Tab-separated table of C-alpha atoms in Angstrom:
chain	number	residue	atom	x	y	z
X	1	MET	CA	0.000	0.000	0.000
X	2	LYS	CA	2.838	2.330	0.878
X	3	ARG	CA	4.411	1.588	-2.501
X	4	ILE	CA	1.162	2.597	-4.321
X	5	ILE	CA	0.958	5.918	-2.416
X	6	LYS	CA	4.616	6.570	-3.146
X	7	ASN	CA	4.038	6.107	-6.903
X	8	ILE	CA	0.859	8.246	-7.006
X	9	PHE	CA	2.332	11.243	-5.134
X	10	PRO	CA	4.585	12.514	-8.009
X	11	ILE	CA	1.635	12.305	-10.418
X	12	LEU	CA	-0.593	14.380	-8.136
X	13	LEU	CA	2.165	16.973	-7.648
X	14	SER	CA	2.595	17.353	-11.439
X	15	MET	CA	-1.141	17.870	-11.912
X	16	ILE	CA	-1.178	20.612	-9.264
X	17	LEU	CA	1.737	22.431	-10.918
X	18	LEU	CA	0.181	22.248	-14.386
X	19	SER	CA	-3.094	23.556	-13.011
X	20	SER	CA	-1.275	26.477	-11.392
X	21	CYS	CA	0.535	27.365	-14.615
X	22	SER	CA	-2.710	27.450	-16.590
X	23	LYS	CA	-4.158	30.232	-14.430
X	24	ASP	CA	-3.884	33.981	-15.163
X	25	PRO	CA	-0.857	35.819	-13.732
X	26	ASN	CA	-1.237	36.961	-10.145
X	27	SER	CA	-0.920	40.582	-9.009
X	28	ALA	CA	2.878	40.375	-8.827
X	29	GLY	CA	3.097	39.262	-12.452
X	30	GLU	CA	0.760	42.025	-13.568
X	31	ASP	CA	3.050	44.628	-11.981
X	32	LEU	CA	6.061	43.276	-13.863
X	33	LEU	CA	4.271	43.423	-17.203
X	34	SER	CA	3.153	46.940	-16.466
X	35	ASN	CA	6.750	48.050	-15.768
X	36	ASN	CA	8.074	46.482	-18.944
X	37	GLU	CA	5.713	48.576	-20.995
X	38	LYS	CA	7.450	51.724	-19.652
X	39	PHE	CA	10.839	50.799	-21.180
X	40	ASP	CA	10.612	52.907	-24.334
X	41	SER	CA	13.491	53.115	-26.818
X	42	TYR	CA	14.472	56.276	-28.696
X	43	THR	CA	16.885	57.312	-31.433
X	44	ILE	CA	18.544	60.706	-31.637
X	45	ASN	CA	20.893	62.066	-34.321
X	46	LEU	CA	23.486	64.696	-33.385
X	47	ASN	CA	26.093	66.665	-35.328
X	48	SER	CA	29.371	67.607	-33.676
X	49	VAL	CA	29.192	71.102	-32.214
X	50	SER	CA	32.936	71.711	-32.496
X	51	SER	CA	36.152	70.075	-33.611
X	52	ARG	CA	39.782	71.128	-33.665
X	53	GLY	CA	43.099	69.579	-34.577
X	54	TYR	CA	46.053	69.493	-32.221
X	55	ASP	CA	49.679	68.343	-32.387
X	56	VAL	CA	51.387	65.847	-30.088
X	57	THR	CA	55.128	65.605	-29.548
X	58	ALA	CA	55.877	62.141	-28.245
X	59	SER	CA	58.762	59.738	-27.906
X	60	ASN	CA	58.571	56.998	-30.508
X	61	ASN	CA	60.100	53.765	-29.264
X	62	SER	CA	57.695	51.721	-31.377
X	63	SER	CA	58.136	48.538	-33.368
X	64	THR	CA	58.985	50.488	-36.542
X	65	LEU	CA	62.053	52.639	-37.199
X	66	MET	CA	61.698	55.204	-39.989
X	67	ILE	CA	64.197	57.049	-42.157
X	68	GLY	CA	63.539	59.438	-45.021
X	69	LYS	CA	61.488	62.374	-46.259
X	70	TYR	CA	58.030	62.578	-47.724
X	71	GLN	CA	56.711	65.741	-49.395
X	72	ASP	CA	53.131	66.337	-50.478
X	73	GLY	CA	52.631	69.870	-51.762
X	74	ASN	CA	53.462	72.223	-48.887
X	75	ASN	CA	53.230	69.387	-46.373
X	76	PHE	CA	56.328	67.380	-45.542
X	77	ILE	CA	57.632	64.878	-42.993
X	78	GLU	CA	61.235	64.012	-42.146
X	79	ALA	CA	62.119	60.924	-40.109
X	80	LYS	CA	65.439	60.346	-38.338
X	81	THR	CA	66.385	57.201	-36.454
X	82	LEU	CA	68.673	56.706	-33.455
X	83	ILE	CA	70.206	53.311	-32.706
X	84	GLN	CA	72.486	52.231	-29.886
X	85	PHE	CA	74.020	48.764	-30.043
X	86	THR	CA	75.257	46.797	-27.063
X	87	THR	CA	79.056	46.584	-26.966
X	88	THR	CA	81.577	44.581	-25.009
X	89	ALA	CA	85.257	45.092	-24.270
X	90	VAL	CA	87.635	43.029	-26.420
X	91	ASP	CA	91.400	42.643	-26.525
X	92	THR	CA	93.831	44.131	-29.020
X	93	VAL	CA	94.165	40.860	-30.928
X	94	PHE	CA	90.434	40.862	-31.669
X	95	LEU	CA	90.445	44.551	-32.671
X	96	ASN	CA	93.238	43.920	-35.163
X	97	SER	CA	91.358	40.923	-36.567
X	98	ILE	CA	88.212	42.853	-37.574
X	99	ILE	CA	87.570	42.727	-41.327
X	100	THR	CA	84.208	44.495	-41.779
X	101	THR	CA	81.427	46.039	-39.721
X	102	GLU	CA	77.921	46.352	-41.136
X	103	ILE	CA	74.373	47.013	-40.004
X	104	LYS	CA	71.467	44.802	-41.051
X	105	MET	CA	67.860	46.093	-40.973
X	106	GLN	CA	64.610	44.513	-42.134
X	107	PRO	CA	62.282	46.805	-44.183
X	108	ILE	CA	58.565	46.527	-43.319
X	109	TYR	CA	57.001	49.845	-44.381
X	110	SER	CA	57.340	52.638	-46.933
X	111	MET	CA	55.540	55.784	-47.982
X	112	PRO	CA	54.318	56.606	-50.594
X	113	ASP	CA	55.434	53.562	-52.635
X	114	THR	CA	57.045	50.186	-51.973
X	115	SER	CA	60.405	50.859	-53.626
X	116	GLY	CA	62.822	53.704	-54.162
X	117	VAL	CA	66.183	55.135	-53.137
X	118	LEU	CA	67.006	55.376	-49.454
X	119	SER	CA	69.438	58.275	-49.167
X	120	PHE	CA	70.882	58.983	-45.714
X	121	SER	CA	74.015	59.677	-43.676
X	122	ILE	CA	75.229	58.127	-40.418
X	123	HIS	CA	76.398	60.399	-37.617
X	124	LYS	CA	77.940	59.601	-34.249
X	125	MET	CA	75.779	60.527	-31.258
X	126	LEU	CA	77.649	62.648	-28.697
X	127	LYS	CA	75.202	62.589	-25.783
X	128	SER	CA	73.303	59.963	-23.851
X	129	TRP	CA	69.593	59.539	-24.595
X	130	SER	CA	66.657	57.348	-23.630
X	131	ASP	CA	64.199	55.901	-26.098
X	132	TYR	CA	61.348	56.378	-23.587
X	133	THR	CA	61.787	60.148	-23.313
X	134	PHE	CA	63.673	61.265	-26.435
X	135	THR	CA	61.651	63.500	-28.788
X	136	ILE	CA	62.444	65.841	-31.678
X	137	ASP	CA	62.759	68.637	-29.078
X	138	SER	CA	65.630	66.685	-27.484
X	139	LEU	CA	67.631	66.675	-30.710
X	140	ASN	CA	70.020	69.624	-30.986
X	141	SER	CA	72.952	70.340	-33.299
X	142	ASP	CA	75.348	69.363	-30.511
X	143	SER	CA	73.582	66.015	-29.952
X	144	TYR	CA	75.542	64.400	-32.757
X	145	GLN	CA	78.726	64.877	-34.738
X	146	PHE	CA	78.264	67.239	-37.685
X	147	ASN	CA	80.500	65.288	-40.073
X	148	SER	CA	79.018	61.965	-41.119
X	149	VAL	CA	80.856	58.686	-40.676
X	150	ASN	CA	79.093	57.118	-43.682
X	151	ASP	CA	76.825	58.223	-46.561
X	152	TYR	CA	74.529	55.986	-48.562
X	153	GLU	CA	72.088	55.789	-51.447
X	154	LEU	CA	70.498	52.353	-51.404
X	155	ASN	CA	67.838	50.825	-53.650
X	156	VAL	CA	65.227	49.477	-51.240
X	157	ASN	CA	62.029	47.498	-51.777
X	158	THR	CA	59.779	46.938	-48.783
X	159	LYS	CA	58.121	43.971	-50.489
X	160	ASP	CA	61.504	42.241	-50.546
X	161	THR	CA	62.010	39.666	-47.804
X	162	LEU	CA	65.777	40.302	-47.790
X	163	ALA	CA	67.270	42.581	-45.155
X	164	VAL	CA	69.047	45.815	-46.060
X	165	LYS	CA	72.766	45.826	-45.235
X	166	PHE	CA	75.200	48.730	-45.183
X	167	ASN	CA	78.669	49.250	-43.742
X	168	ILE	CA	79.354	51.357	-40.685
X	169	ASN	CA	82.728	52.984	-40.060
X	170	VAL	CA	85.127	50.357	-38.652
X	171	ASP	CA	87.069	52.872	-36.569
X	172	LEU	CA	83.885	54.015	-34.820
X	173	VAL	CA	82.994	50.440	-33.884
X	174	LYS	CA	86.544	49.822	-32.671
X	175	GLU	CA	86.261	52.865	-30.413
X	176	TRP	CA	83.206	51.339	-28.770
X	177	LEU	CA	84.937	47.969	-28.391
X	178	LYS	CA	87.918	49.661	-26.735
X	179	GLY	CA	85.613	50.996	-24.044
X	180	SER	CA	84.975	54.545	-25.291
X	181	GLU	CA	81.588	56.107	-24.599
X	182	ASN	CA	79.003	54.504	-26.875
X	183	TYR	CA	75.993	56.757	-27.427
X	184	GLY	CA	75.093	55.093	-30.705
X	185	ILE	CA	74.383	56.663	-34.072
X	186	ILE	CA	71.709	58.691	-35.822
X	187	LEU	CA	70.570	58.094	-39.412
X	188	ILE	CA	69.612	61.357	-41.130
X	189	PRO	CA	67.927	61.514	-44.573
X	190	LYS	CA	69.671	63.527	-47.283
X	191	LEU	CA	68.130	66.390	-49.219
X	192	ASN	CA	67.385	64.226	-52.258
X	193	SER	CA	65.431	61.676	-50.212
X	194	ASN	CA	61.760	61.568	-51.304
X	195	MET	CA	60.476	58.480	-49.481
X	196	VAL	CA	60.158	57.258	-45.912
X	197	PHE	CA	61.188	53.688	-45.219
X	198	GLY	CA	60.241	51.752	-42.106
X	199	PHE	CA	62.381	49.018	-40.552
X	200	ARG	CA	61.741	46.561	-37.774
X	201	SER	CA	63.014	47.941	-34.477
X	202	GLY	CA	64.795	46.299	-31.571
X	203	ASP	CA	61.536	46.010	-29.647
X	204	LEU	CA	61.506	43.015	-27.307
X	205	PHE	CA	58.427	41.582	-29.027
X	206	THR	CA	59.770	41.725	-32.585
X	207	TYR	CA	62.102	39.554	-34.605
X	208	ASP	CA	64.591	40.558	-37.325
X	209	SER	CA	65.635	43.577	-35.265
X	210	PRO	CA	68.670	45.643	-36.389
X	211	GLU	CA	72.041	44.006	-35.903
X	212	LEU	CA	75.631	45.199	-35.961
X	213	ILE	CA	77.568	42.388	-37.601
X	214	ILE	CA	81.330	42.301	-37.011
X	215	THR	CA	83.277	39.981	-39.315
X	216	TYR	CA	86.706	39.008	-37.999
X	217	GLN	CA	89.411	36.369	-38.359
X	218	LEU	CA	91.800	35.654	-35.518
X	219	PRO	CA	95.338	34.464	-36.302
X	220	GLU	CA	94.461	30.892	-35.363
X	221	ASP	CA	91.253	30.851	-37.423
X	222	THR	CA	91.146	29.150	-40.801
X	223	SER	CA	88.092	31.175	-41.892
X	224	SER	CA	86.273	34.347	-40.896
X	225	LYS	CA	83.685	34.453	-38.098
X	226	THR	CA	81.006	36.906	-37.025
X	227	LEU	CA	80.126	38.647	-33.798
X	228	ILE	CA	76.577	40.016	-33.741
X	229	LEU	CA	75.717	42.960	-31.489
X	230	LYS	CA	72.039	43.486	-30.675
X	231	VAL	CA	70.162	46.724	-30.197
X	232	LYS	CA	70.252	48.303	-26.751
X	233	GLN	CA	67.710	50.995	-27.615
X	234	ASP	CA	66.327	52.765	-30.673
X	235	ALA	CA	63.896	55.552	-31.524
X	236	THR	CA	62.519	57.555	-34.436
X	237	VAL	CA	61.946	61.303	-34.279
X	238	PHE	CA	59.826	63.276	-36.742
X	239	SER	CA	59.895	66.865	-37.900
X	240	GLY	CA	58.048	68.736	-40.639
X	241	SER	CA	54.876	70.660	-41.310
X	242	ILE	CA	51.305	69.455	-41.918
X	243	VAL	CA	49.286	72.662	-42.293
X	244	SER	CA	48.007	73.172	-45.827
X	245	PHE	CA	44.302	72.241	-45.641
X	246	PRO	CA	40.921	73.981	-46.022
X	247	LYS	CA	39.031	75.136	-42.912
X	248	ASN	CA	36.427	72.386	-43.268
X	249	ILE	CA	39.066	69.627	-43.129
X	250	SER	CA	40.724	68.184	-40.010
X	251	VAL	CA	43.710	65.874	-40.316
X	252	ILE	CA	44.652	62.736	-38.406
X	253	GLN	CA	48.343	62.024	-39.050
X	254	GLY	CA	50.771	59.315	-38.016
X	255	GLY	CA	54.457	59.872	-37.289
X	256	LEU	CA	54.329	63.642	-37.076
X	257	LEU	CA	51.365	63.248	-34.763
X	258	LYS	CA	48.157	65.154	-35.426
X	259	ARG	CA	44.915	64.293	-33.682
X	260	VAL	CA	41.404	65.758	-33.651
X	261	LEU	CA	39.242	66.725	-30.683
X	262	CYS	CA	35.509	66.414	-31.378
X	263	ASN	CA	32.605	67.473	-29.122
X	264	PHE	CA	28.929	66.517	-28.911
X	265	TYR	CA	26.157	67.798	-26.615
X	266	ILE	CA	24.040	64.924	-25.295
X	267	ASP	CA	22.215	66.741	-22.466
X	268	THR	CA	18.832	66.120	-24.113
X	269	ILE	CA	19.152	62.427	-23.259
X	270	PRO	CA	17.657	61.761	-19.788
X	271	LYS	CA	20.130	60.741	-17.112
X	272	ALA	CA	18.150	57.577	-16.364
X	273	SER	CA	18.804	56.048	-19.790
X	274	SER	CA	20.623	52.979	-20.973
X	275	ILE	CA	22.622	53.455	-24.184
X	276	LEU	CA	21.969	50.585	-26.573
X	277	GLN	CA	24.194	51.868	-29.383
X	278	ALA	CA	26.108	55.045	-30.237
X	279	ASN	CA	27.298	54.990	-33.843
X	280	LEU	CA	29.809	57.719	-34.624
X	281	THR	CA	30.286	58.395	-38.348
X	282	PHE	CA	33.080	60.413	-39.955
X	283	TYR	CA	33.205	61.350	-43.599
X	284	ILE	CA	36.572	61.107	-45.324
X	285	ASP	CA	37.997	63.598	-47.805
X	286	THR	CA	39.801	61.256	-50.179
X	287	ASN	CA	41.530	64.147	-51.976
X	288	PHE	CA	43.584	65.113	-48.910
X	289	SER	CA	43.997	61.646	-47.385
X	290	ARG	CA	47.236	59.745	-48.072
X	291	PHE	CA	47.652	56.014	-47.577
X	292	SER	CA	50.677	53.787	-48.088
X	293	PRO	CA	50.493	50.241	-49.498
X	294	PHE	CA	50.837	49.043	-45.877
X	295	SER	CA	48.137	51.210	-44.312
X	296	LEU	CA	45.507	49.679	-42.024
X	297	ARG	CA	43.231	52.682	-42.728
X	298	LYS	CA	41.868	52.575	-39.195
X	299	ILE	CA	40.717	55.351	-36.879
X	300	LEU	CA	40.920	55.020	-33.104
X	301	VAL	CA	38.412	56.975	-30.977
X	302	GLN	CA	39.398	57.565	-27.359
X	303	GLU	CA	37.666	59.302	-24.461
X	304	VAL	CA	39.059	62.675	-23.346
X	305	ILE	CA	39.368	63.244	-19.592
X	306	SER	CA	40.733	66.809	-19.422
X	307	GLU	CA	40.261	70.215	-21.029
X	308	ASP	CA	43.980	70.794	-21.635
X	309	SER	CA	45.275	72.153	-24.948
X	310	ILE	CA	46.720	68.680	-25.442
X	311	PRO	CA	43.912	66.579	-23.925
X	312	LYS	CA	44.594	63.705	-21.577
X	313	LEU	CA	43.078	60.472	-22.822
X	314	GLY	CA	41.187	57.868	-20.827
X	315	SER	CA	41.009	54.106	-21.120
X	316	LEU	CA	37.747	53.817	-23.083
X	317	SER	CA	38.286	53.498	-26.834
X	318	ALA	CA	36.906	51.951	-30.008
X	319	ASP	CA	38.144	51.641	-33.577
X	320	ASN	CA	37.120	50.690	-37.075
X	321	THR	CA	38.448	50.640	-40.639
X	322	VAL	CA	37.728	53.327	-43.205
X	323	SER	CA	35.344	51.957	-45.833
X	324	GLY	CA	35.079	54.067	-48.962
X	325	ASP	CA	34.596	57.665	-47.899
X	326	SER	CA	33.397	57.093	-44.330
X	327	VAL	CA	33.958	55.147	-41.128
X	328	THR	CA	31.421	54.246	-38.416
X	329	ILE	CA	32.500	53.408	-34.861
X	330	ASN	CA	30.321	52.353	-31.935
X	331	ILE	CA	31.285	54.452	-28.873
X	332	GLN	CA	28.465	53.195	-26.621
X	333	GLN	CA	30.632	53.006	-23.472
X	334	ILE	CA	31.881	56.581	-23.805
X	335	VAL	CA	28.392	57.997	-24.380
X	336	GLN	CA	27.019	55.999	-21.431
X	337	LYS	CA	29.485	57.822	-19.169
X	338	TRP	CA	28.331	61.179	-20.525
X	339	VAL	CA	24.671	60.276	-19.968
X	340	ALA	CA	25.532	59.395	-16.366
X	341	ARG	CA	26.654	63.054	-16.175
X	342	LYS	CA	30.346	62.249	-15.960
X	343	PRO	CA	32.459	65.124	-17.426
X	344	ASN	CA	32.042	65.326	-21.191
X	345	TYR	CA	35.284	66.689	-22.640
X	346	GLY	CA	34.684	65.121	-26.049
X	347	ILE	CA	36.558	62.429	-27.929
X	348	ALA	CA	39.968	62.271	-29.541
X	349	LEU	CA	40.472	60.824	-33.011
X	350	ARG	CA	43.819	59.161	-33.694
X	351	ALA	CA	45.363	57.099	-36.446
X	352	TYR	CA	45.217	53.530	-35.160
X	353	ASN	CA	48.882	52.918	-36.054
X	354	GLU	CA	50.117	56.458	-35.492
X	355	PHE	CA	53.561	55.284	-34.310
X	356	THR	CA	54.170	52.781	-37.103
X	357	GLU	CA	52.637	54.598	-40.100
X	358	ILE	CA	52.788	58.175	-41.374
X	359	ASP	CA	49.539	57.816	-43.300
X	360	ARG	CA	47.075	60.691	-43.190
X	361	ILE	CA	43.283	60.569	-42.812
X	362	ALA	CA	41.482	63.811	-43.684
X	363	ILE	CA	37.975	64.103	-42.264
X	364	PHE	CA	35.228	66.675	-42.753
X	365	ASN	CA	34.866	68.624	-39.496
X	366	SER	CA	32.077	70.626	-37.855
X	367	TYR	CA	32.637	73.548	-40.266
X	368	SER	CA	31.683	71.384	-43.249
X	369	SER	CA	28.390	70.271	-44.723
X	370	LYS	CA	29.248	66.695	-43.654
X	371	PRO	CA	30.219	67.044	-39.994
X	372	PRO	CA	30.840	64.062	-37.710
X	373	ARG	CA	27.481	62.525	-36.779
X	374	LEU	CA	26.430	60.546	-33.727
X	375	GLU	CA	23.360	58.298	-33.855
X	376	ILE	CA	22.365	57.252	-30.345
X	377	LYS	CA	19.812	54.550	-29.564
X	378	TYR	CA	18.800	54.465	-25.922
X	379	LEU	CA	16.301	52.953	-23.544
X	380	ARG	CA	14.546	55.431	-21.275
X	381	LEU	CA	14.184	53.907	-17.844
X	382	PRO	CA	11.145	54.691	-15.643
């Protein structure tokens, strides 16, 4: 009998539950449905109220070293590279056994084309420097020796997998190996240079970094050998002028850094709102934009957290690739902060690879008929 009751009990329980589910919602359920109906979604379209370009002078210890000049009308960029190799003390026998000294560098970037003549001179650095703090403002005429130790005009193709090799003055290298102060060298483009070439740097996370290769043959050796010195530090510094543009155009530039500050007023959106999407669209002026064969064509949008002339940037960011004559980027997180009435200092537009490319993206600003636009979709909370 107990067994029969035990078997019937689960069946009765299931019937009770099914009966309960078939009834209308109770008062608590009705309240929930009523609240859901108050969650209305809205869409608002805004144009930027202001935008301005600004320059940034920064150290450039990136994964790309650049040498050369690039001129585009009245706009030009010059790139110089500093390299310091590690050195070690050697004896006189080794010094007298040195046959050649050469530098090897791997090309990975060029502007505007993939091949051309790399024309530059090598100068001895006379002062200590740090790749983390060295900028174009740190470079003075007394920073390096006026007379060059080597001059070159090399045919270079960045699509070539072979490294570029060129000799460096043997006596200079011997000085370092004797224990003299080693501040490295600087590679300066010559006047006839009309391209910028990029090479892989000595960054810890890269391969094929620059090398100083010393070929030698000791008296007891039957053939020559090589001693390879690695990079201790390196940096690229940029100079030039990027100014020749109409008022309705703002420029985002890599290398010689130019960024754009853009502002939107979103005070019409209630504070108690949840941002579903915030699509920011920029329109590109293809006539003034310049891209290399290696360009990613990407724009990085970053939150601004100060009102300084050179704004401080926060951690929130988003990016996307230019498609045709526009780019759309979802900046939902940044706009959500503004709606929560956190300080709204605007957004900064940067070239995504501004330290490894000198490509230029020209956008129509707030003075144009195609200003930056922000389409915000939000949920108004009760």
